[in-house]
Coordinates of C-alpha atoms in Angstrom, one line a residue:
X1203 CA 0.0 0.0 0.0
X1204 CA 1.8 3.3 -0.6
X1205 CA 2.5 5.5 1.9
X1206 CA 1.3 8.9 2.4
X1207 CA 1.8 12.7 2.1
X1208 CA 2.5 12.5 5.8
X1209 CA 4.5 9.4 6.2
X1210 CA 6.6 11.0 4.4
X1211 CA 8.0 13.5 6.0
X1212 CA 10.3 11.4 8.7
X1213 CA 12.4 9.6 5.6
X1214 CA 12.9 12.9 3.9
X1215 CA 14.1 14.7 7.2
X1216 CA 16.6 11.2 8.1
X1217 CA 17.2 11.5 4.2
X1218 CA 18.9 14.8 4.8
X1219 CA 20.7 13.7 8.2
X1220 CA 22.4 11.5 6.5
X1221 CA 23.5 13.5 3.4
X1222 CA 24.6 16.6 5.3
X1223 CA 25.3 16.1 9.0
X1224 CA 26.8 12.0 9.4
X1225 CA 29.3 12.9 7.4
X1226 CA 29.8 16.8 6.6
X1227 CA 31.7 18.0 3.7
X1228 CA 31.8 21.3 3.3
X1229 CA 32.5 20.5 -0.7
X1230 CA 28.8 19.4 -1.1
X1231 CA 27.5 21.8 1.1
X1232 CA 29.0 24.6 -1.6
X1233 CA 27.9 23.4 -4.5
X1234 CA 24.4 21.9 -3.3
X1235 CA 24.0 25.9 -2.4
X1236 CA 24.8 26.9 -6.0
X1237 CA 22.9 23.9 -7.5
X1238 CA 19.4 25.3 -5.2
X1239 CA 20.1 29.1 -6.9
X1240 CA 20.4 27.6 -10.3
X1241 CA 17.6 25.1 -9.7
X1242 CA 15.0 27.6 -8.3
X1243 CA 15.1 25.5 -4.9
X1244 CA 15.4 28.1 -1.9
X1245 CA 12.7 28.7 1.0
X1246 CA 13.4 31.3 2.7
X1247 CA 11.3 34.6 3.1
X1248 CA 10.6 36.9 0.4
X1249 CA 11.2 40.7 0.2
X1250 CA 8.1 43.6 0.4
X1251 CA 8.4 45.6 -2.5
X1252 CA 4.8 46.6 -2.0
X1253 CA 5.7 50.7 -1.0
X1254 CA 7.9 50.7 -4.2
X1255 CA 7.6 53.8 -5.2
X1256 CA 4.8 55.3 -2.9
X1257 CA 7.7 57.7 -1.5
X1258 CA 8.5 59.1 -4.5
X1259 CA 8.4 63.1 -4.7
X1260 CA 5.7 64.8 -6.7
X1261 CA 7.0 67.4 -9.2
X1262 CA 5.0 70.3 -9.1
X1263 CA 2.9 71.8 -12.3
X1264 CA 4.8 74.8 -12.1
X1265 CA 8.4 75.7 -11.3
X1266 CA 10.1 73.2 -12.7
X1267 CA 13.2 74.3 -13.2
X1268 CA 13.1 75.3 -9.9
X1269 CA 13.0 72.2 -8.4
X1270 CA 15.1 70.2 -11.2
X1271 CA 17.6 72.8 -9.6
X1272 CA 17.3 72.4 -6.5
X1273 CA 16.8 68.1 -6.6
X1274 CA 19.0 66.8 -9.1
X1275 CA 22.7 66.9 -8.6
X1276 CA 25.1 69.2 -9.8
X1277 CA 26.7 67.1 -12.7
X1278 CA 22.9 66.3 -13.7
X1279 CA 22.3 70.2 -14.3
X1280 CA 23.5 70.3 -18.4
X1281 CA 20.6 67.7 -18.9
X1282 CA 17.5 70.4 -19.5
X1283 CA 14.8 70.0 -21.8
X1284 CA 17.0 70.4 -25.0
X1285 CA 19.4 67.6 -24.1
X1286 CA 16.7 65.3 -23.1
X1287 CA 14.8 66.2 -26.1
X1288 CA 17.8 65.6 -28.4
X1289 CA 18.5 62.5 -26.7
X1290 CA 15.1 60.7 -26.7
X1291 CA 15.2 58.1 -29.3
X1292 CA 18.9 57.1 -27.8
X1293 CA 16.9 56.7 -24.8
X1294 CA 15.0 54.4 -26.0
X1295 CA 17.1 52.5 -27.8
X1296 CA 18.6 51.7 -24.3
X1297 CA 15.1 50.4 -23.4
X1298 CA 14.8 48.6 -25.9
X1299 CA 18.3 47.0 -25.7
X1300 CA 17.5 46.7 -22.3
X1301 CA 14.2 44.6 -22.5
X1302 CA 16.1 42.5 -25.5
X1303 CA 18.8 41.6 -22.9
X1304 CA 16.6 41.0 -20.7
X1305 CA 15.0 38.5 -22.5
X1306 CA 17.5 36.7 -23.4
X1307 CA 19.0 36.4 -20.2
X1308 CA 16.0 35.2 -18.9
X1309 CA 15.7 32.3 -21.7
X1310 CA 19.6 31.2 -20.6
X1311 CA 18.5 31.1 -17.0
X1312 CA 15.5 29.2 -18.0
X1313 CA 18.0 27.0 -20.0
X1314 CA 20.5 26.8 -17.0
X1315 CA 17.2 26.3 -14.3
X1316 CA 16.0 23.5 -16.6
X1317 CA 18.8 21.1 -16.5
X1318 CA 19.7 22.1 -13.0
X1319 CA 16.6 20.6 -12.0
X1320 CA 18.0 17.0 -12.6
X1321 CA 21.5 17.4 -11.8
X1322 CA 19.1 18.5 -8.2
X1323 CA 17.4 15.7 -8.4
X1324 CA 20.6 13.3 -8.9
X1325 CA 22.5 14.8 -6.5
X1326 CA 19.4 13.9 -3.7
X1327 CA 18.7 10.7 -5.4
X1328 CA 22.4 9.1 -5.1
X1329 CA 23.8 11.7 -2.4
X1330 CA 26.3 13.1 -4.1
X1331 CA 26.4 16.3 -5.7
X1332 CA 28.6 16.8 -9.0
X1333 CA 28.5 19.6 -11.2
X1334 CA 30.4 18.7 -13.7
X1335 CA 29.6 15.4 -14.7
X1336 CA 26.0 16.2 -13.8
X1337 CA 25.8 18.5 -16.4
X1338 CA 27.4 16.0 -18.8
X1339 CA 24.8 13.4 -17.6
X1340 CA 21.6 15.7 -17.8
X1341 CA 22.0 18.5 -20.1
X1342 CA 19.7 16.6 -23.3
X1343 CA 17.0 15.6 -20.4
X1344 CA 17.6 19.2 -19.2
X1345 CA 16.5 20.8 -23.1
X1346 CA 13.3 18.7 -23.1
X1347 CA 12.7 20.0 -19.6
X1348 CA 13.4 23.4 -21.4
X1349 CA 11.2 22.7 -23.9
X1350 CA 8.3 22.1 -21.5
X1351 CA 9.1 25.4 -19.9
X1352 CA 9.0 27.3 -22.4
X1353 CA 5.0 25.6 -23.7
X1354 CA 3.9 26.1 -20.3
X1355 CA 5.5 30.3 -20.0
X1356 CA 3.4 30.8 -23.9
X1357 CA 0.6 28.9 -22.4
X1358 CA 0.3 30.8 -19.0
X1359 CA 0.7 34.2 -21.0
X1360 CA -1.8 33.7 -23.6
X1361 CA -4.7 32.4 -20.9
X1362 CA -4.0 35.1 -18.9
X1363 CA -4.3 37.5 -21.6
X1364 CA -7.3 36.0 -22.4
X1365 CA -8.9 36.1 -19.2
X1366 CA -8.0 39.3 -18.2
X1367 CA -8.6 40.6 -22.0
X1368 CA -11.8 39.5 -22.7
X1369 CA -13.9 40.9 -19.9
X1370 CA -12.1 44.2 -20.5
X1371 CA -12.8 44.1 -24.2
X1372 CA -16.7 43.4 -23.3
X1373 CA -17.0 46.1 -20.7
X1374 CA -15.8 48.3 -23.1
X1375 CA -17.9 47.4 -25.7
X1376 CA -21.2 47.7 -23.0
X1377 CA -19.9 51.3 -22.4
X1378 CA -19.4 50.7 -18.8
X1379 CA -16.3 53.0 -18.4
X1380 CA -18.4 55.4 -20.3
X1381 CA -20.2 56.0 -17.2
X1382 CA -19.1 54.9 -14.0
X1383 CA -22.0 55.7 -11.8
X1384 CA -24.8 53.9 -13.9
X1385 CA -22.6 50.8 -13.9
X1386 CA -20.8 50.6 -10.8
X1387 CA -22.2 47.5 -9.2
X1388 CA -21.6 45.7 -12.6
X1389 CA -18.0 46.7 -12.4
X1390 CA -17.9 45.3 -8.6
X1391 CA -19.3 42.2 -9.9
X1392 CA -17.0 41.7 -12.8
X1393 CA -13.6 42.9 -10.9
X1394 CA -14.9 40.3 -8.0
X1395 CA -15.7 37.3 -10.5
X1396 CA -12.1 38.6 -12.4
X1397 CA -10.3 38.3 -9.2
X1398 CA -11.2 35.2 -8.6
X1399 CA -10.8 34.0 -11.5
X1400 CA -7.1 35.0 -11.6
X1401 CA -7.2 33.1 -7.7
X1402 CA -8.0 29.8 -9.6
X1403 CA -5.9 30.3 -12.4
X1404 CA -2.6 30.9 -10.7
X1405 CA -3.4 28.3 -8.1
X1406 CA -3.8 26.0 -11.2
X1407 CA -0.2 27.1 -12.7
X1408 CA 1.3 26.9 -8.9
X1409 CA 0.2 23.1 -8.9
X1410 CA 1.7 22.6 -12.6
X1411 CA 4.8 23.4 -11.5
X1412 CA 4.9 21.5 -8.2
X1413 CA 3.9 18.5 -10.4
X1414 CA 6.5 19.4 -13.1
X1415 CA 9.8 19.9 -11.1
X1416 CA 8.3 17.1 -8.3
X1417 CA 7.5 14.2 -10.0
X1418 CA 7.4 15.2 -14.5
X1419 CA 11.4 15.5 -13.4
X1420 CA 12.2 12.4 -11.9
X1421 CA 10.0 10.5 -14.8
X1422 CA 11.8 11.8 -17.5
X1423 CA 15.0 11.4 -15.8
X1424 CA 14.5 7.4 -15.3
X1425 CA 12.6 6.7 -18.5
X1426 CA 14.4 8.9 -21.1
X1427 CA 10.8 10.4 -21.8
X1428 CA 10.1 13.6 -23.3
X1429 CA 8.0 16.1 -21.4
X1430 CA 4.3 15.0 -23.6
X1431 CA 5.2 11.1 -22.4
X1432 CA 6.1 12.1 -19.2
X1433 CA 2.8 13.8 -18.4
X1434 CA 0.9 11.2 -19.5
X1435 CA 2.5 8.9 -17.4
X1436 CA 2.1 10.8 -14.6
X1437 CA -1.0 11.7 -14.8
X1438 CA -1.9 8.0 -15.5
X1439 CA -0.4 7.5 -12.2
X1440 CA -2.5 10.7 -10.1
X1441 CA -5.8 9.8 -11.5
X1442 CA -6.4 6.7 -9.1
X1443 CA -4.9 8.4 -6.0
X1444 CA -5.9 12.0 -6.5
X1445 CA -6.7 12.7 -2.8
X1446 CA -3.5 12.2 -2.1
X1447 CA -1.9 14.1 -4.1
X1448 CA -4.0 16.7 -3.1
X1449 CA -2.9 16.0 0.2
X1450 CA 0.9 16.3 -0.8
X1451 CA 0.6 20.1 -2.0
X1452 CA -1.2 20.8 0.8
X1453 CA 1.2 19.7 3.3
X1454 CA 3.9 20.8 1.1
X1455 CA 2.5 24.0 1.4
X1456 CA 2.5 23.9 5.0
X1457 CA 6.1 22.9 5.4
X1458 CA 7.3 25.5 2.7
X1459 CA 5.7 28.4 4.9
X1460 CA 7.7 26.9 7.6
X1461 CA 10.8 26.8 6.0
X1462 CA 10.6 30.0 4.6
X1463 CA 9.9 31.4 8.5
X1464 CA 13.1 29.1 9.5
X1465 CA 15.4 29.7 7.1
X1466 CA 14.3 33.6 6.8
X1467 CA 15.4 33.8 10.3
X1468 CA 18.6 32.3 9.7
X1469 CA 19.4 33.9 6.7
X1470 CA 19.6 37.3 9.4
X1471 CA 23.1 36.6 10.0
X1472 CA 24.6 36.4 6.6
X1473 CA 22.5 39.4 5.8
X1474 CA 24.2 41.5 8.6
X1475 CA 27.3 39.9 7.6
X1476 CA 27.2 41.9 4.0
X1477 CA 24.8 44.9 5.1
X1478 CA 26.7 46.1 8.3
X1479 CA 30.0 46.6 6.3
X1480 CA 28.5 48.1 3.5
X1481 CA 26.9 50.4 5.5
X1482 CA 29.9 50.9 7.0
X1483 CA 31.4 52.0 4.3
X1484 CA 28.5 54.7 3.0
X1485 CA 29.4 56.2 6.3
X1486 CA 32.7 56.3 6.2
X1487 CA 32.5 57.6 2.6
X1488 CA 30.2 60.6 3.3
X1489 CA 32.5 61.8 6.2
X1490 CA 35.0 61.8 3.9
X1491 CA 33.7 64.1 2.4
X1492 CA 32.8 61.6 -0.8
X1493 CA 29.9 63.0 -2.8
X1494 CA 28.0 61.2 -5.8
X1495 CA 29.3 61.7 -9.7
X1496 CA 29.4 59.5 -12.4
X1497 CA 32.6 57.7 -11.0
X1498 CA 31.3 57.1 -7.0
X1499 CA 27.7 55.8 -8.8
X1500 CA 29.3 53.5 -10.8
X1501 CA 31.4 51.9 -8.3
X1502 CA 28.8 51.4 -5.9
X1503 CA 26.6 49.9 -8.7
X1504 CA 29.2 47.1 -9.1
X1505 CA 30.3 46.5 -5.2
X1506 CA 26.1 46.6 -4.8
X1507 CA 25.7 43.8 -7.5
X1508 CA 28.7 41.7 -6.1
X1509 CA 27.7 42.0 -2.7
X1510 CA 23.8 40.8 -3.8
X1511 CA 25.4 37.9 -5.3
X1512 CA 27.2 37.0 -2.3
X1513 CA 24.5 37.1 0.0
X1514 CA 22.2 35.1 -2.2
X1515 CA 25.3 32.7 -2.1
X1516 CA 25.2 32.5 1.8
X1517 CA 21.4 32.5 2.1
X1518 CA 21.6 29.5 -0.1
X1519 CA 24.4 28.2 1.8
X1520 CA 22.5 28.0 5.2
X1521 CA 19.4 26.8 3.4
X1522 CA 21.0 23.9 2.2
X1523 CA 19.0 21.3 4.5
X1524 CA 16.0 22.7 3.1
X1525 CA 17.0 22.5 -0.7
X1526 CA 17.8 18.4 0.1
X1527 CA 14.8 18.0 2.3
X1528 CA 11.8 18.9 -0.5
X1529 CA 13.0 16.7 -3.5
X1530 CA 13.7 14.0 -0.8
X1531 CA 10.1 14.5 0.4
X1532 CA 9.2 14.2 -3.6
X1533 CA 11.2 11.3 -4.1
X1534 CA 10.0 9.3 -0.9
X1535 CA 6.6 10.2 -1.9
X1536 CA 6.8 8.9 -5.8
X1537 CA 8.7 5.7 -4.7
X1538 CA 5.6 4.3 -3.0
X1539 CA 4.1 4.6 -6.5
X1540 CA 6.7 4.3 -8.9
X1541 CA 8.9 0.8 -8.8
X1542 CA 12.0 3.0 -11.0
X1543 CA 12.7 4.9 -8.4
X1544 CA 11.8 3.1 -5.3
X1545 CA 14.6 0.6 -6.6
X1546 CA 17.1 3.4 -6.7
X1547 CA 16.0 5.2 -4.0
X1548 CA 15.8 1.6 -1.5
X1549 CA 18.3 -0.3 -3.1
X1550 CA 17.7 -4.2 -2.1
X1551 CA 20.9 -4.9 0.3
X1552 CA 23.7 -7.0 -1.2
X1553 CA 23.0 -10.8 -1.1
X1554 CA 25.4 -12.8 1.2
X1555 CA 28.1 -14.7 -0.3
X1556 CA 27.3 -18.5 -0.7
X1557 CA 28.7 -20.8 1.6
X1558 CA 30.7 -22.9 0.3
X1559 CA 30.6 -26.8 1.1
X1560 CA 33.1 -27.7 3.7
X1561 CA 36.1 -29.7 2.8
X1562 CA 36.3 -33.2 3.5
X1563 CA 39.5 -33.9 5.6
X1564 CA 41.8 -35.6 3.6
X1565 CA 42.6 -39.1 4.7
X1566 CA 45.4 -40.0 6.9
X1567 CA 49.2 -41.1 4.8
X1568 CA 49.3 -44.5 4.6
X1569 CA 51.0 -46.2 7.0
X1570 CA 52.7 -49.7 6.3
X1571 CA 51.5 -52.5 8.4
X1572 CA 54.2 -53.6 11.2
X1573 CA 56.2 -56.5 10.3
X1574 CA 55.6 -59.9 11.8
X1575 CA 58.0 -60.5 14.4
X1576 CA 61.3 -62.3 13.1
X1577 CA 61.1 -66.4 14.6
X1578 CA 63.6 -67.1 17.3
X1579 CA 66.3 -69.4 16.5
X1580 CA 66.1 -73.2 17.8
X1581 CA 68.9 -74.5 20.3

């Protein structure tokens, strides 16, 4: 009978004990922190951007020169409305290189992110993490994986620009942002029903990833599959149990809020680690007398970037028990129900060697009988 969502959870945990802590290596513990940035794989608590931009000054209708002059910087001054004006289209041909870049970044990371996800699922699976020769081993399963990704981003985009399109095109076509007031509990209605709808649907694409990097990974990974095969044996193998696999996202779910809330905490001290020196270094910079030109703005823009990468580094360094915990909880879960892995994942202990027969003694050397005892002479 396979086990459940819950079950689960105590082979996954002694999973990770054994990986990480009975015998540390620090060498695994570095590059299982770079495989769970390149693989997407790190619970800890997210940032509020939400009062981005809600400080922001308001420029007044009038006086504008005014306060360009007495807001912007000094070596910002030469930029009035004739420069800007005469540099506009350069402008946006940096936006527009900009958006291209960022495009096709985003595709390599995709790229990177796709076959990262089973060298993170090898590296759990045999307990040894190996970049190199994981990539070797998992960069064609990886492109098919990318493949996927990329039907399921087109997908995503095109429902949600359907969903959200459509209603917007038929309330304009009603004329109910013609007039607000006549048509303002139809708008509540339709922006309530809208939101909900958007609810459900990224709900939906939240559970097609789970199911994608959780279980469509391991699948193609042990079956050579490509990502259409691989759904369909999945899902051939979540119709008869669909409860619990309901109940595995839930409690998944449950233990990812929790991580996040551990691990956020902990990643505190590597965040004070890079922020108290840098602030340090502001301070000791504007005592200085060190003010902010093209040279000083440039300079912090690079130390900034470097010293973002390195604390992502160390949050994912001390999250590295959570980034071998969740695909162990996966893998314990789909090796009740999948033979391929449990066989990997449980390997059947090595069978005793034979005993042999035991060797007859050998018989003792041949001893010549003793001679007859010579006949005593007569007389």
């Amino acid at each position: 009978m396979p086990v459940s969502a819950v079950d689960c959870v105590q082979p996954a945990l002694q999973h990770a004990r054994e990986q990480l802590f009975t015998r540390f290596r620090f060498g695994q513990w570095s590059r299982l922190a770079l495989v769970g940035i390149l693989a997407a794989e790190l619970h800890v608590g997210g940032c509020n951007f939400g009062n981005f931009g809600s400080n922001w000054p308001r420029i007044p209708h009038k006086n504008q020169n005014e306060f360009l002059q007495s807001r912007v910087p000094n070596w910002l001054l030469p930029l009035n409305h004739a420069h800007i004006s005469e540099h506009i289209a350069q402008f946006i041909g940096l936006i527009v290189v900009g958006i291209f870049a960022a495009v096709v970044l985003g595709f390599v990371f995709l790229y990177i992110n796709s076959v990262f996800r089973f060298i993170l699922f090898d590296s759990v699976l045999r307990r040894k993490c190996s970049l190199g020769e994981g990539w070797g081993k998992w960069r064609r399963a990886g492109g098919r994986f990318f493949l996927w990704q990329i039907v399921f981003q087109i997908a995503a985009w095109l429902f949600l620009l359907v969903l959200v399109g459509v209603p917007l095109a038929l309330a304009l076509a009603a004329g109910w942002t013609t007039d607000l007031r006549q048509h303002i509990g139809r708008l509540i209605v339709g922006v309530i029903l809208l939101l909900g709808l958007l609810g459900v649907f990224v709900l939906a694409a939240a559970v097609v990833q789970v199911l994608a990097k959780d279980f469509l990974v391991p699948i193609m990974a042990l079956e050579d599959l490509d990502f259409a095969d691989g759904w369909h044996r999945l899902l051939a193998m979540i119709r008869p149990e669909k409860g619990r696999y309901a109940v595995y996202l839930l409690l998944k779910l449950v233990l990812s809020i929790a991580a996040a809330i551990l691990f956020g905490i902990i990643a505190l001290i590597p965040a004070l680690f890079i922020f108290v020196p840098a602030a340090a270094v502001v301070i000791a910079g504007h005592i200085a007398g060190m003010g902010w030109n093209v040279t000083t703005i440039s300079v912090a823009i690079i130390f900034g970037t470097l010293l973002l990468l390195l604390l992502i580094y160390l949050i994912a360094l001390v999250s590295v028990p959570a980034t071998v915990f969740f695909p162990a909880y996966a893998l314990h879960f789909l090796a009740a129900r999948y033979p391929n892995l449990d066989a990997l994942l449980h390997p059947a202990p090595a069978a005793p060697a034979p005993e042999l027969p035991p060797v007859p003694e050998s018989p003792p050397p041949f001893e010549a009988p003793p001679l007859p005892p010579s006949a005593e002479p007569i007389g």
